[in-house]
Amino acid sequence: IRLLDFKKNRKALLDIIYSKIEGVDYLSDRFIDGSRGQLQDICPFTVFGIFNRGITNERRTRIANQLKTELNLDPPAPTHFDGIPVLNNQNSWFFGYADVRQPEDIDILWEVFEQAITFESTGLNSSQFEQAYQAAKGVNGVAWTLTIGLYWIRPWSYLTLDGKSRVYISNKLGIQLPKSPPDAHEYIALVDGLLAEFCKNDCPAHSFPELSRAAWLAQESELIAPQVVQKSEESISEEAQSYSLQNILQDGCFLPEDELERYFDRLKSKQNLILQGPPGTGKTWLARRLGFALLGSKRASRIRAMQFHPNLSYEDFVRGWRPSGDGKLSLTEGPFMEAVSQAQADPSTPFIIVIEEINRGNPAQIFGEMLTLLEADKRRPEEALELCYKRFDGETIYLPSNLFIIGTMNIADRSLAIVDFALRRRFAFVDLQPQVGSTWRNWVVSNNGIEDSFAKLIESRMYDLNELIRNDQTLGPAFRIGHSYVTPKRDEQITDQAAWFRQVVSTEIGPLLDEYWFDDLTKSSGAQAMLCDGM
């Protein structure tokens, strides 16, 4: 109800959000002239979405508390979020960008917000709520999320029809749902029908919050039957494995949480991200997991990985004439165009391409005209271009907005060319650093049985080695040694830690140092001796 005070003064609400609430950079509008900037208007559901989207629970709690403080709310902010539906990070607004939305869209959303609260309180003006709901259903980009917003504001009165709940209702309760977002009459009928169902003793849930939590638990424990949603067993298994930034940290990411969140936000806003850093800093490892977090689950079928190399061409990567079985040439789609087609076929879900060693080939030559289409503000049909090899006259191609590209780049490889400026402009670049610190130390002690004192010794020796490399005029910070070299596989128990470390130095770090100092091997051998001294 406090938000209704801002219905006629949304600028004041936005001032609070942008000045007092963390992590709202994603609320960046796109205007008709192509420029970007802060939102000039906002709906109440999108305010709830600031802390009900795919971010860590700790961050959700902080943001909820910030909103409580700045809006002078009496009830305590939530401290756990189990069973509360969240928005996909790529669809966390309830309205479109300024360059496509209608002038009345946000007013319509405020109206359904107010009518939903009034209807829940009095039950007297159903027709006004239905009218407001029907208008809001027509706002571009709302779709099923309208029901999520209604559930957030009054969870005991309104049904959420997020993906988990729809599958659960169909499977466990045997209630047939419409294939597209319901109109006002259908939605109210569903609400009334489920309220009646809750009264039955054998019903697995007896309220909308219980239903939402049961749906969440069912998917967490992989209880959803594959035949209900008519997807493959592999697809169901993948979707059941929910994944977030918190899972990346739990999997062994040694980055500070706020730094990881910054990288994730850059991926979402720029849509093209390159992880660059010294060898062993976990670039490929992190690229794949950022993709999982973007998807919200471990859906490997939505992530396609490939590697650039000097002989890769546009014809290999995008489209070209290739030999066919009958001795003729056929126009064949490369892996990039196959990924584009997959993403276009399912625009509601992100699709991620991971390109390893993106600067090992010639990116400008390999991408061709696709380099222009990579830009986030050109991901729409009106920006489509003709390809070098057309299948028919007038064929044009654009990249869908749900296609994301994550590249990795080893900046210590002397054989690689400088990255083309055109590529740099279209990608966000983040630098990964060696993370042999306290977080790494706690990890190997807890997961690999390494003694804390020995882990501290490795930490000290690796720091000294990296300082030696950093200060070497022929090398520099790009050649430092990353933490992956001294991080055993998860749950691999190290019984003889000194022998293990000596093997790592002799078979992995040592050969790399020999390559670094190929013209001064005494420096390499001295560095290796320093690492293993006394072990």
Coordinates of C-alpha atoms in Angstrom, one line a residue:
I1 CA 0.0 0.0 0.0
R2 CA 2.9 2.3 0.7
L3 CA 3.8 2.2 -3.0
L4 CA 0.4 3.7 -3.9
D5 CA 1.7 7.0 -2.3
F6 CA 4.0 7.2 -5.3
K7 CA 1.4 6.5 -8.0
K8 CA 1.2 10.2 -8.8
N9 CA 4.8 11.0 -8.0
R10 CA 6.9 8.2 -9.6
K11 CA 9.9 10.5 -10.0
A12 CA 10.3 10.6 -6.2
L13 CA 10.2 6.8 -6.2
L14 CA 12.8 6.6 -8.9
D15 CA 15.1 9.1 -7.1
I16 CA 15.0 6.7 -4.1
I17 CA 15.7 3.7 -6.2
Y18 CA 18.6 5.1 -8.1
S19 CA 20.2 6.9 -5.1
K20 CA 19.6 4.4 -2.2
I21 CA 19.1 0.9 -3.6
E22 CA 22.0 -1.2 -4.7
G23 CA 22.3 -3.1 -8.0
V24 CA 19.8 -1.2 -10.1
D25 CA 22.1 -0.6 -13.1
Y26 CA 20.0 -3.1 -15.1
L27 CA 17.2 -0.5 -15.0
S28 CA 18.7 1.3 -18.0
D29 CA 16.1 2.5 -20.5
R30 CA 16.6 2.7 -24.3
F31 CA 15.0 5.7 -25.9
I32 CA 13.7 6.4 -29.4
D33 CA 16.9 8.2 -30.5
G34 CA 18.9 5.1 -29.6
S35 CA 20.4 6.6 -26.5
R36 CA 20.3 4.9 -23.1
G37 CA 19.8 6.2 -19.6
Q38 CA 17.9 5.9 -16.4
L39 CA 14.2 5.1 -16.3
Q40 CA 11.9 8.1 -16.4
D41 CA 9.0 6.0 -15.1
I42 CA 8.4 2.7 -13.3
C43 CA 5.6 0.4 -12.3
P44 CA 5.1 -1.0 -8.8
F45 CA 5.7 -4.6 -9.9
T46 CA 9.1 -3.8 -11.3
V47 CA 10.0 -2.3 -7.9
F48 CA 9.2 -5.7 -6.3
G49 CA 11.3 -7.3 -9.1
I50 CA 14.4 -5.4 -7.9
F51 CA 14.8 -8.1 -5.2
N52 CA 12.8 -10.9 -6.8
R53 CA 15.0 -11.8 -9.7
G54 CA 18.0 -14.1 -10.3
I55 CA 20.4 -12.8 -7.7
T56 CA 21.8 -14.4 -4.5
N57 CA 19.5 -14.6 -1.4
E58 CA 21.9 -12.5 0.6
R59 CA 21.6 -9.7 -2.0
R60 CA 17.8 -10.1 -2.1
T61 CA 17.7 -9.6 1.6
R62 CA 19.9 -6.5 1.6
I63 CA 17.8 -4.9 -1.2
A64 CA 14.6 -5.7 0.6
N65 CA 15.9 -4.1 3.7
Q66 CA 17.0 -1.1 1.8
L67 CA 13.5 -0.7 0.3
K68 CA 11.9 -1.2 3.8
T69 CA 14.1 1.6 5.2
E70 CA 13.7 4.1 2.3
L71 CA 10.0 3.6 1.9
N72 CA 9.3 3.7 5.7
L73 CA 7.7 0.2 5.8
D74 CA 6.5 -1.3 9.1
P75 CA 6.6 -5.0 8.3
P76 CA 10.1 -6.7 8.6
A77 CA 11.8 -7.4 5.3
P78 CA 11.9 -11.1 4.2
T79 CA 15.0 -13.1 5.3
H80 CA 14.3 -16.2 3.1
F81 CA 12.8 -16.6 -0.3
D82 CA 12.1 -20.3 -0.7
G83 CA 9.1 -20.8 -3.0
I84 CA 8.8 -17.2 -4.0
P85 CA 8.8 -17.0 -7.9
V86 CA 11.6 -14.8 -9.4
L87 CA 11.9 -13.1 -12.7
N88 CA 14.4 -14.2 -15.4
N89 CA 17.2 -11.6 -15.3
Q90 CA 16.6 -11.0 -19.0
N91 CA 12.9 -10.2 -18.4
S92 CA 12.8 -8.5 -15.1
W93 CA 10.7 -5.5 -16.1
F94 CA 6.9 -5.5 -16.5
F95 CA 7.1 -3.1 -19.5
G96 CA 9.2 -2.6 -22.6
Y97 CA 11.9 -0.1 -23.4
A98 CA 10.8 3.5 -24.1
D99 CA 11.4 3.1 -27.8
V100 CA 8.7 0.4 -28.1
R101 CA 6.3 0.9 -25.2
Q102 CA 3.0 2.7 -25.4
P103 CA 2.6 6.0 -23.4
E104 CA -0.1 4.4 -21.2
D105 CA 1.6 1.1 -20.4
I106 CA 3.0 2.0 -17.0
D107 CA -0.2 3.8 -16.0
I108 CA -2.1 0.6 -16.8
L109 CA 0.2 -1.4 -14.5
W110 CA -0.3 1.1 -11.7
E111 CA -4.1 0.7 -12.1
V112 CA -4.1 -3.1 -11.9
F113 CA -1.8 -2.8 -8.9
E114 CA -4.3 -0.6 -7.1
Q115 CA -7.4 -2.5 -8.2
A116 CA -5.8 -5.8 -7.1
I117 CA -5.2 -4.4 -3.6
T118 CA -8.7 -2.9 -3.4
F119 CA -10.4 -6.0 -4.7
E120 CA -8.5 -8.2 -2.3
S121 CA -9.5 -5.9 0.6
T122 CA -13.2 -5.4 -0.2
G123 CA -14.2 -8.0 -2.8
L124 CA -16.8 -5.5 -4.1
N125 CA -15.4 -4.3 -7.3
S126 CA -14.6 -7.5 -9.3
S127 CA -15.5 -5.9 -12.6
Q128 CA -13.0 -3.0 -12.0
F129 CA -10.2 -5.5 -11.2
E130 CA -11.1 -7.6 -14.3
Q131 CA -11.0 -4.5 -16.5
A132 CA -7.7 -3.4 -15.1
Y133 CA -6.3 -7.0 -15.4
Q134 CA -7.4 -7.3 -19.0
A135 CA -5.7 -3.9 -19.9
A136 CA -2.5 -4.9 -18.1
K137 CA -2.4 -8.3 -20.0
G138 CA -2.2 -6.3 -23.2
V139 CA 1.0 -4.5 -22.1
N140 CA 3.9 -5.6 -24.3
G141 CA 6.2 -7.9 -22.4
V142 CA 3.9 -8.7 -19.5
A143 CA 2.6 -12.2 -20.4
W144 CA 2.7 -14.6 -17.5
T145 CA 4.6 -12.3 -15.2
L146 CA 1.5 -10.3 -14.4
T147 CA 0.3 -13.2 -12.2
I148 CA 3.7 -13.3 -10.5
G149 CA 3.4 -9.6 -9.7
L150 CA -0.1 -10.1 -8.3
Y151 CA 1.1 -13.0 -6.1
W152 CA 4.0 -10.8 -4.8
I153 CA 1.7 -8.1 -3.5
R154 CA -1.0 -10.4 -2.1
P155 CA 0.2 -14.0 -2.0
W156 CA -2.8 -15.3 -0.1
S157 CA -5.3 -14.0 -2.6
Y158 CA -3.7 -14.3 -6.0
L159 CA -2.3 -17.2 -7.9
T160 CA 1.2 -17.1 -9.5
L161 CA 1.5 -18.9 -12.9
D162 CA 5.2 -18.9 -13.2
G163 CA 6.7 -21.9 -15.0
K164 CA 7.3 -24.0 -11.9
S165 CA 3.7 -23.5 -10.7
R166 CA 2.1 -24.2 -14.1
V167 CA 3.9 -27.5 -14.3
Y168 CA 3.0 -28.4 -10.7
I169 CA -0.7 -27.4 -11.1
S170 CA -1.0 -29.5 -14.3
N171 CA 0.9 -32.5 -13.0
K172 CA 0.1 -32.8 -9.3
L173 CA -3.4 -31.2 -9.2
G174 CA -4.5 -32.4 -12.6
I175 CA -5.9 -29.0 -13.5
Q176 CA -5.7 -28.0 -17.2
L177 CA -4.2 -24.6 -17.8
P178 CA -4.5 -22.4 -20.8
K179 CA -1.5 -22.6 -23.2
S180 CA -1.2 -18.8 -23.3
P181 CA -1.5 -16.2 -20.4
P182 CA -5.1 -16.3 -19.2
D183 CA -7.5 -13.4 -19.7
A184 CA -9.2 -11.9 -16.6
H185 CA -12.2 -14.3 -16.7
E186 CA -9.9 -17.4 -16.9
Y187 CA -7.6 -16.1 -14.2
I188 CA -10.3 -15.5 -11.7
A189 CA -11.9 -18.8 -12.5
L190 CA -8.5 -20.5 -11.8
V191 CA -8.2 -18.6 -8.5
D192 CA -11.7 -19.6 -7.4
G193 CA -11.2 -23.2 -8.5
L194 CA -7.9 -23.6 -6.6
L195 CA -9.4 -22.0 -3.5
A196 CA -12.1 -24.7 -3.6
E197 CA -9.4 -27.4 -4.2
F198 CA -7.5 -26.2 -1.2
C199 CA -10.4 -27.2 1.0
K200 CA -10.0 -30.9 0.2
N201 CA -8.1 -32.9 2.7
D202 CA -6.0 -34.8 0.1
C203 CA -4.9 -31.6 -1.7
P204 CA -1.1 -31.3 -1.4
A205 CA -1.4 -27.5 -0.8
H206 CA -4.0 -25.5 1.0
S207 CA -3.1 -21.9 0.0
F208 CA -1.4 -20.1 -2.8
P209 CA 1.9 -19.7 -0.8
E210 CA 1.9 -23.4 0.0
L211 CA 1.2 -24.1 -3.7
S212 CA 4.1 -21.9 -4.8
R213 CA 6.5 -23.5 -2.3
A214 CA 5.4 -27.0 -3.2
A215 CA 6.0 -26.2 -6.9
W216 CA 9.5 -24.9 -6.1
L217 CA 10.3 -27.9 -3.9
A218 CA 9.0 -30.3 -6.6
Q219 CA 11.3 -28.9 -9.2
E220 CA 14.2 -28.7 -6.8
S221 CA 13.8 -32.5 -6.1
E222 CA 13.2 -33.3 -9.7
L223 CA 9.7 -34.7 -9.0
I224 CA 8.0 -33.2 -12.1
A225 CA 7.0 -35.9 -14.7
P226 CA 8.3 -35.4 -18.2
Q227 CA 5.1 -36.1 -20.0
V228 CA 3.2 -33.2 -18.6
V229 CA 5.3 -30.5 -20.3
Q230 CA 6.0 -32.7 -23.3
K231 CA 9.8 -32.2 -23.1
S232 CA 12.6 -34.7 -23.2
E233 CA 13.9 -36.4 -20.1
E234 CA 17.2 -34.7 -20.7
S235 CA 15.5 -31.3 -20.8
I236 CA 13.5 -31.9 -17.7
S237 CA 16.6 -33.1 -15.8
E238 CA 18.5 -30.0 -16.9
E239 CA 15.7 -27.6 -15.9
A240 CA 15.4 -29.2 -12.5
Q241 CA 18.9 -28.2 -11.6
S242 CA 18.3 -24.6 -10.6
Y243 CA 21.5 -22.5 -10.7
S244 CA 22.4 -19.0 -9.6
L245 CA 25.4 -16.8 -8.7
Q246 CA 25.4 -18.4 -5.3
N247 CA 25.9 -21.8 -6.9
I248 CA 29.0 -20.4 -8.7
L249 CA 30.5 -19.4 -5.4
Q250 CA 29.6 -22.8 -3.9
D251 CA 31.2 -24.6 -6.9
G252 CA 34.6 -23.0 -6.1
C253 CA 34.7 -19.5 -7.5
F254 CA 37.2 -17.5 -5.4
L255 CA 36.0 -14.0 -6.6
P256 CA 34.4 -11.7 -4.1
E257 CA 30.6 -11.9 -4.5
D258 CA 30.2 -8.2 -5.4
E259 CA 32.8 -8.6 -8.2
L260 CA 31.0 -11.7 -9.5
E261 CA 27.7 -9.8 -9.6
R262 CA 29.4 -7.0 -11.6
Y263 CA 30.5 -9.4 -14.2
F264 CA 27.1 -10.9 -14.4
D265 CA 25.4 -7.5 -14.7
R266 CA 27.8 -6.6 -17.6
L267 CA 26.9 -9.9 -19.4
K268 CA 23.2 -9.1 -19.1
S269 CA 23.4 -5.5 -20.2
K270 CA 26.1 -5.8 -23.0
Q271 CA 25.1 -9.4 -24.0
N272 CA 28.7 -10.0 -25.2
L273 CA 31.4 -10.5 -22.6
I274 CA 35.0 -11.5 -22.7
L275 CA 36.8 -13.0 -19.7
Q276 CA 40.5 -12.2 -20.1
G277 CA 43.4 -13.0 -17.7
P278 CA 46.6 -14.9 -17.1
P279 CA 46.7 -18.6 -17.5
G280 CA 45.0 -20.6 -14.8
T281 CA 42.5 -18.0 -13.7
G282 CA 39.4 -20.1 -14.5
K283 CA 38.2 -18.3 -17.6
T284 CA 36.5 -21.2 -19.3
W285 CA 35.2 -22.6 -16.0
L286 CA 33.6 -19.3 -15.1
A287 CA 32.2 -18.7 -18.6
R288 CA 30.1 -21.8 -18.5
R289 CA 28.8 -21.1 -15.0
L290 CA 27.9 -17.6 -15.9
G291 CA 25.8 -19.1 -18.7
F292 CA 24.1 -21.4 -16.2
A293 CA 23.3 -18.5 -13.9
L294 CA 21.9 -16.6 -16.8
L295 CA 19.7 -19.5 -17.6
G296 CA 18.8 -20.1 -14.0
S297 CA 19.5 -23.8 -14.4
K298 CA 22.1 -26.2 -15.6
R299 CA 20.6 -26.6 -19.0
A300 CA 23.6 -27.7 -21.0
S301 CA 21.5 -27.9 -24.2
R302 CA 21.2 -24.1 -24.1
I303 CA 25.0 -23.5 -24.0
R304 CA 27.1 -24.2 -27.0
A305 CA 30.9 -24.1 -26.7
M306 CA 33.5 -23.7 -29.5
Q307 CA 37.1 -22.6 -29.9
F308 CA 38.7 -20.2 -32.3
H309 CA 41.9 -21.1 -34.1
P310 CA 44.0 -19.5 -36.8
N311 CA 42.5 -21.6 -39.6
L312 CA 38.9 -20.9 -38.7
S313 CA 37.0 -19.0 -41.4
Y314 CA 33.6 -17.2 -41.8
E315 CA 32.5 -20.2 -43.9
D316 CA 33.3 -22.5 -41.0
F317 CA 31.7 -20.4 -38.3
V318 CA 28.7 -18.6 -39.9
R319 CA 27.7 -20.0 -43.3
G320 CA 29.5 -21.2 -46.4
W321 CA 29.7 -23.7 -49.3
R322 CA 30.9 -27.1 -48.1
P323 CA 31.4 -30.4 -49.9
S324 CA 28.3 -32.7 -49.7
G325 CA 28.0 -36.5 -50.0
D326 CA 27.2 -36.4 -53.7
G327 CA 30.4 -34.6 -54.7
K328 CA 28.7 -31.2 -55.0
L329 CA 28.8 -28.1 -52.8
S330 CA 26.0 -27.3 -50.5
L331 CA 25.3 -24.1 -48.5
T332 CA 25.8 -25.2 -44.9
E333 CA 25.1 -23.4 -41.7
G334 CA 28.1 -23.0 -39.3
P335 CA 27.7 -23.4 -35.5
F336 CA 27.0 -19.7 -35.1
M337 CA 24.0 -19.7 -37.4
E338 CA 22.8 -23.0 -35.8
A339 CA 22.9 -21.2 -32.5
V340 CA 21.0 -18.2 -33.9
S341 CA 18.3 -20.5 -35.2
Q342 CA 18.0 -22.3 -31.8
A343 CA 17.7 -19.0 -29.9
Q344 CA 15.1 -17.6 -32.4
A345 CA 13.0 -20.8 -32.0
D346 CA 12.7 -20.2 -28.2
P347 CA 12.9 -16.5 -27.6
S348 CA 11.7 -16.8 -23.9
T349 CA 14.9 -18.4 -22.8
P350 CA 18.5 -17.3 -23.1
F351 CA 20.9 -19.2 -25.3
I352 CA 24.7 -18.9 -24.7
I353 CA 27.6 -19.3 -27.0
V354 CA 31.0 -19.8 -25.2
I355 CA 34.0 -19.1 -27.5
E356 CA 37.3 -20.2 -26.1
E357 CA 40.5 -18.4 -27.1
I358 CA 38.4 -15.9 -29.1
N359 CA 41.6 -14.0 -30.1
R360 CA 43.4 -17.1 -31.4
G361 CA 41.7 -16.7 -34.7
N362 CA 40.8 -13.5 -36.6
P363 CA 37.5 -12.5 -35.0
A364 CA 36.7 -9.7 -37.5
Q365 CA 37.2 -12.1 -40.4
I366 CA 35.4 -15.0 -38.7
F367 CA 32.3 -13.0 -37.6
G368 CA 32.1 -11.0 -40.9
E369 CA 28.9 -8.9 -41.0
M370 CA 27.8 -10.6 -37.8
L371 CA 30.2 -8.3 -36.0
T372 CA 27.8 -5.4 -36.6
L373 CA 24.8 -7.4 -35.5
L374 CA 26.4 -8.3 -32.2
E375 CA 25.6 -4.9 -30.7
A376 CA 22.9 -5.1 -28.0
D377 CA 20.8 -2.3 -29.6
K378 CA 20.8 -4.0 -33.0
R379 CA 19.3 -7.3 -31.7
R380 CA 15.9 -6.7 -33.6
P381 CA 14.4 -7.5 -37.0
E382 CA 14.6 -4.0 -38.3
E383 CA 18.4 -4.1 -38.0
A384 CA 18.7 -7.3 -40.1
L385 CA 21.5 -7.5 -42.8
E386 CA 22.1 -9.7 -45.8
L387 CA 24.8 -12.4 -45.4
C388 CA 27.6 -13.0 -47.8
Y389 CA 26.0 -16.3 -48.8
K390 CA 22.2 -15.9 -49.1
R391 CA 19.8 -18.8 -49.4
F392 CA 17.3 -16.7 -51.4
D393 CA 17.0 -13.2 -52.8
G394 CA 16.1 -10.7 -50.0
E395 CA 17.1 -13.0 -47.1
T396 CA 18.2 -11.0 -44.1
I397 CA 19.5 -12.1 -40.7
Y398 CA 19.4 -10.5 -37.3
L399 CA 20.6 -11.7 -33.9
P400 CA 17.9 -12.4 -31.3
S401 CA 18.1 -10.6 -28.0
N402 CA 18.2 -13.9 -26.1
L403 CA 21.5 -14.8 -27.6
F404 CA 24.5 -14.2 -25.4
I405 CA 28.2 -14.6 -26.2
I406 CA 30.9 -15.2 -23.7
G407 CA 34.5 -15.3 -24.9
T408 CA 37.7 -16.2 -23.1
M409 CA 41.1 -14.7 -23.9
N410 CA 44.6 -15.6 -22.6
I411 CA 46.4 -12.3 -22.6
A412 CA 49.8 -13.9 -21.8
D413 CA 50.0 -15.8 -25.2
R414 CA 52.7 -13.9 -27.2
S415 CA 51.5 -15.6 -30.5
L416 CA 48.1 -13.9 -30.4
A417 CA 47.3 -10.7 -32.3
I418 CA 45.9 -7.6 -30.7
V419 CA 42.1 -7.7 -30.6
D420 CA 40.4 -5.7 -33.4
F421 CA 38.9 -2.4 -32.1
A422 CA 35.6 -3.2 -33.7
L423 CA 35.4 -6.4 -31.6
R424 CA 36.4 -4.5 -28.4
R425 CA 33.6 -2.0 -28.9
R426 CA 31.0 -4.7 -29.1
F427 CA 32.2 -6.7 -26.1
A428 CA 32.5 -5.9 -22.4
F429 CA 35.9 -7.0 -21.1
V430 CA 36.6 -8.1 -17.6
D431 CA 40.0 -9.0 -16.1
L432 CA 40.3 -12.2 -14.0
Q433 CA 43.2 -12.2 -11.5
P434 CA 44.9 -15.1 -9.7
Q435 CA 42.9 -15.7 -6.6
V436 CA 45.3 -17.6 -4.3
G437 CA 44.0 -15.9 -1.1
S438 CA 42.0 -16.7 2.0
T439 CA 38.9 -17.9 0.0
W440 CA 41.1 -20.3 -2.0
R441 CA 42.8 -21.4 1.2
N442 CA 39.5 -22.2 2.9
W443 CA 38.3 -24.1 -0.1
V444 CA 41.3 -26.5 -0.4
V445 CA 41.4 -27.0 3.4
S446 CA 37.7 -27.9 3.5
N447 CA 37.4 -29.9 0.2
N448 CA 40.8 -31.4 -0.3
G449 CA 42.1 -32.2 3.2
I450 CA 45.2 -29.8 2.8
E451 CA 46.4 -28.5 6.1
D452 CA 45.8 -24.8 6.7
S453 CA 49.5 -24.2 7.4
F454 CA 50.5 -25.8 4.2
A455 CA 47.9 -23.9 2.2
K456 CA 49.2 -20.7 3.7
L457 CA 52.7 -21.7 2.6
I458 CA 51.5 -22.3 -1.0
E459 CA 49.7 -19.0 -0.9
S460 CA 52.9 -17.2 0.2
R461 CA 55.1 -19.0 -2.4
M462 CA 52.6 -18.3 -5.3
Y463 CA 52.4 -14.6 -4.2
D464 CA 56.2 -14.4 -4.4
L465 CA 56.3 -16.1 -7.8
N466 CA 53.7 -13.8 -9.2
E467 CA 55.4 -10.7 -7.9
L468 CA 58.6 -11.9 -9.6
I469 CA 56.7 -12.3 -12.8
R470 CA 54.9 -9.0 -12.4
N471 CA 58.2 -7.1 -12.0
D472 CA 60.0 -8.9 -14.8
Q473 CA 60.4 -6.4 -17.7
T474 CA 60.0 -9.1 -20.3
L475 CA 56.7 -10.4 -18.8
G476 CA 54.5 -8.4 -16.5
P477 CA 51.1 -9.0 -14.7
A478 CA 49.5 -10.7 -17.7
F479 CA 51.9 -13.6 -17.2
R480 CA 51.1 -14.4 -13.6
I481 CA 50.1 -17.9 -12.6
G482 CA 46.5 -18.5 -11.8
H483 CA 44.9 -20.4 -8.9
S484 CA 43.7 -23.3 -11.1
Y485 CA 47.2 -24.7 -11.1
V486 CA 47.1 -25.2 -7.3
T487 CA 43.4 -26.2 -6.9
P488 CA 42.8 -29.9 -6.9
K489 CA 39.5 -31.3 -8.2
R490 CA 36.6 -30.9 -5.8
D491 CA 36.6 -33.6 -3.1
E492 CA 39.9 -34.9 -4.3
Q493 CA 41.7 -35.8 -1.1
I494 CA 45.4 -35.0 -1.0
T495 CA 47.1 -37.5 1.2
D496 CA 50.7 -36.3 0.6
Q497 CA 50.4 -32.6 0.2
A498 CA 54.1 -31.9 -0.3
A499 CA 54.4 -34.6 -3.0
W500 CA 51.3 -33.3 -4.7
F501 CA 52.6 -29.7 -4.8
R502 CA 56.0 -30.8 -6.1
Q503 CA 54.3 -32.7 -9.0
V504 CA 52.2 -29.6 -9.8
V505 CA 55.4 -27.5 -10.0
S506 CA 57.4 -30.0 -12.0
T507 CA 54.7 -31.0 -14.6
E508 CA 52.6 -27.8 -14.9
I509 CA 54.0 -24.6 -13.5
G510 CA 57.7 -25.5 -14.3
P511 CA 57.2 -26.1 -18.0
L512 CA 55.2 -22.8 -18.2
L513 CA 58.1 -20.9 -16.5
D514 CA 60.5 -22.5 -18.9
E515 CA 58.5 -21.1 -21.7
Y516 CA 58.3 -17.7 -20.1
W517 CA 62.1 -17.6 -19.5
F518 CA 63.2 -19.6 -22.5
D519 CA 66.2 -17.4 -22.9
D520 CA 67.2 -17.5 -19.2
L521 CA 66.4 -21.0 -17.9
T522 CA 68.4 -20.4 -14.7
K523 CA 65.7 -17.8 -13.7
S524 CA 63.0 -20.5 -14.3
S525 CA 64.8 -23.2 -12.3
G526 CA 65.4 -20.7 -9.5
A527 CA 61.7 -19.8 -9.4
Q528 CA 60.8 -23.5 -9.3
A529 CA 63.3 -24.1 -6.5
M530 CA 61.8 -21.2 -4.5
L531 CA 58.3 -22.8 -4.8
C532 CA 59.4 -26.2 -3.5
D533 CA 62.0 -25.1 -1.0
G534 CA 61.9 -27.3 2.1
M535 CA 59.1 -29.6 0.7

